[in-house]
XYZ file of C-alpha atoms in Angstrom:
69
model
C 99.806 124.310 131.639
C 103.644 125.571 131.876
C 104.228 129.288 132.236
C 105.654 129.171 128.655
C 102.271 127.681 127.317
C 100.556 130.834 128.542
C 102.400 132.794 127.274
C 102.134 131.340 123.726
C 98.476 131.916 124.552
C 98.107 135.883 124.733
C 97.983 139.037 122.656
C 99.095 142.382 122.981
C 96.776 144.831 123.128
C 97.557 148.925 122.819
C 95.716 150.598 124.967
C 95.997 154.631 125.763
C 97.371 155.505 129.964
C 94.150 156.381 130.816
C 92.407 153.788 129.964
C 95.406 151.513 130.861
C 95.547 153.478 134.408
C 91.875 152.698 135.312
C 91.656 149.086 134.133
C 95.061 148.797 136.417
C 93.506 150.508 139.078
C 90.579 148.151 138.893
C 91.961 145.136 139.110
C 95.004 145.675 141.957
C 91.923 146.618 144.459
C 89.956 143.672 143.372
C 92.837 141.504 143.422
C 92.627 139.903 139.781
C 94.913 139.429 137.192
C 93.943 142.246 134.200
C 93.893 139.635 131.314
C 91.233 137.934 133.379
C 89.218 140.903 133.886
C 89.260 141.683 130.129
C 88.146 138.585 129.114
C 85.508 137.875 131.668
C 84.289 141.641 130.319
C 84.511 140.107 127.077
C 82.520 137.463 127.655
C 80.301 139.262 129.389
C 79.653 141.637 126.417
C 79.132 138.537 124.163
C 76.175 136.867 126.586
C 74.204 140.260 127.290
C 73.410 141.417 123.997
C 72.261 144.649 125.728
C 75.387 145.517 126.668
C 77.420 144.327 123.778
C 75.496 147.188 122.051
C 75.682 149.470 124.857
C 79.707 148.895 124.388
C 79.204 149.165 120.618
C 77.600 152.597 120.690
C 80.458 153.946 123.183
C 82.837 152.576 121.282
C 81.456 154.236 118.100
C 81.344 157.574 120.265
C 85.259 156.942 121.305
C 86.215 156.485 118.002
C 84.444 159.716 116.668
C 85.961 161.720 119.074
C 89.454 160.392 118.491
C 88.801 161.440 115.052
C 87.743 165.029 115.827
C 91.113 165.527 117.893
């Protein structure tokens, strides 16, 4: 695929500086590309229904404390 393909290919996605920071973080001393990492977390969430919920529920929690701010 040509660098342009790619491209056509992706999303962008807000996400807040923490969050952002740490993923960042994460990746650079793993050495892999961040779109990678969020989509092999992705699919990991999708196979393990466990933690698909698990990610549910603390996403739930997130979200209800954004709300309270």
């Amino acid at each position: 695929m040509t660098s342009d393909k790619l491209k056509k290919n992706r999303k962008k996605v807000a996400l807040d500086m923490e969050t952002y920071e740490k993923l960042k973080t994460f990746t650079r001393f793993n050495g892999v590309k961040l779109r990678c990492t969020v989509a092999a977390l992705v699919d990991l969430m999708l196979q393990d229904e466990a933690l698909g919920k698990q990610a549910v529920e603390l996403s739930m929690q997130k979200q209800a404390a954004e709300s309270d701010d």
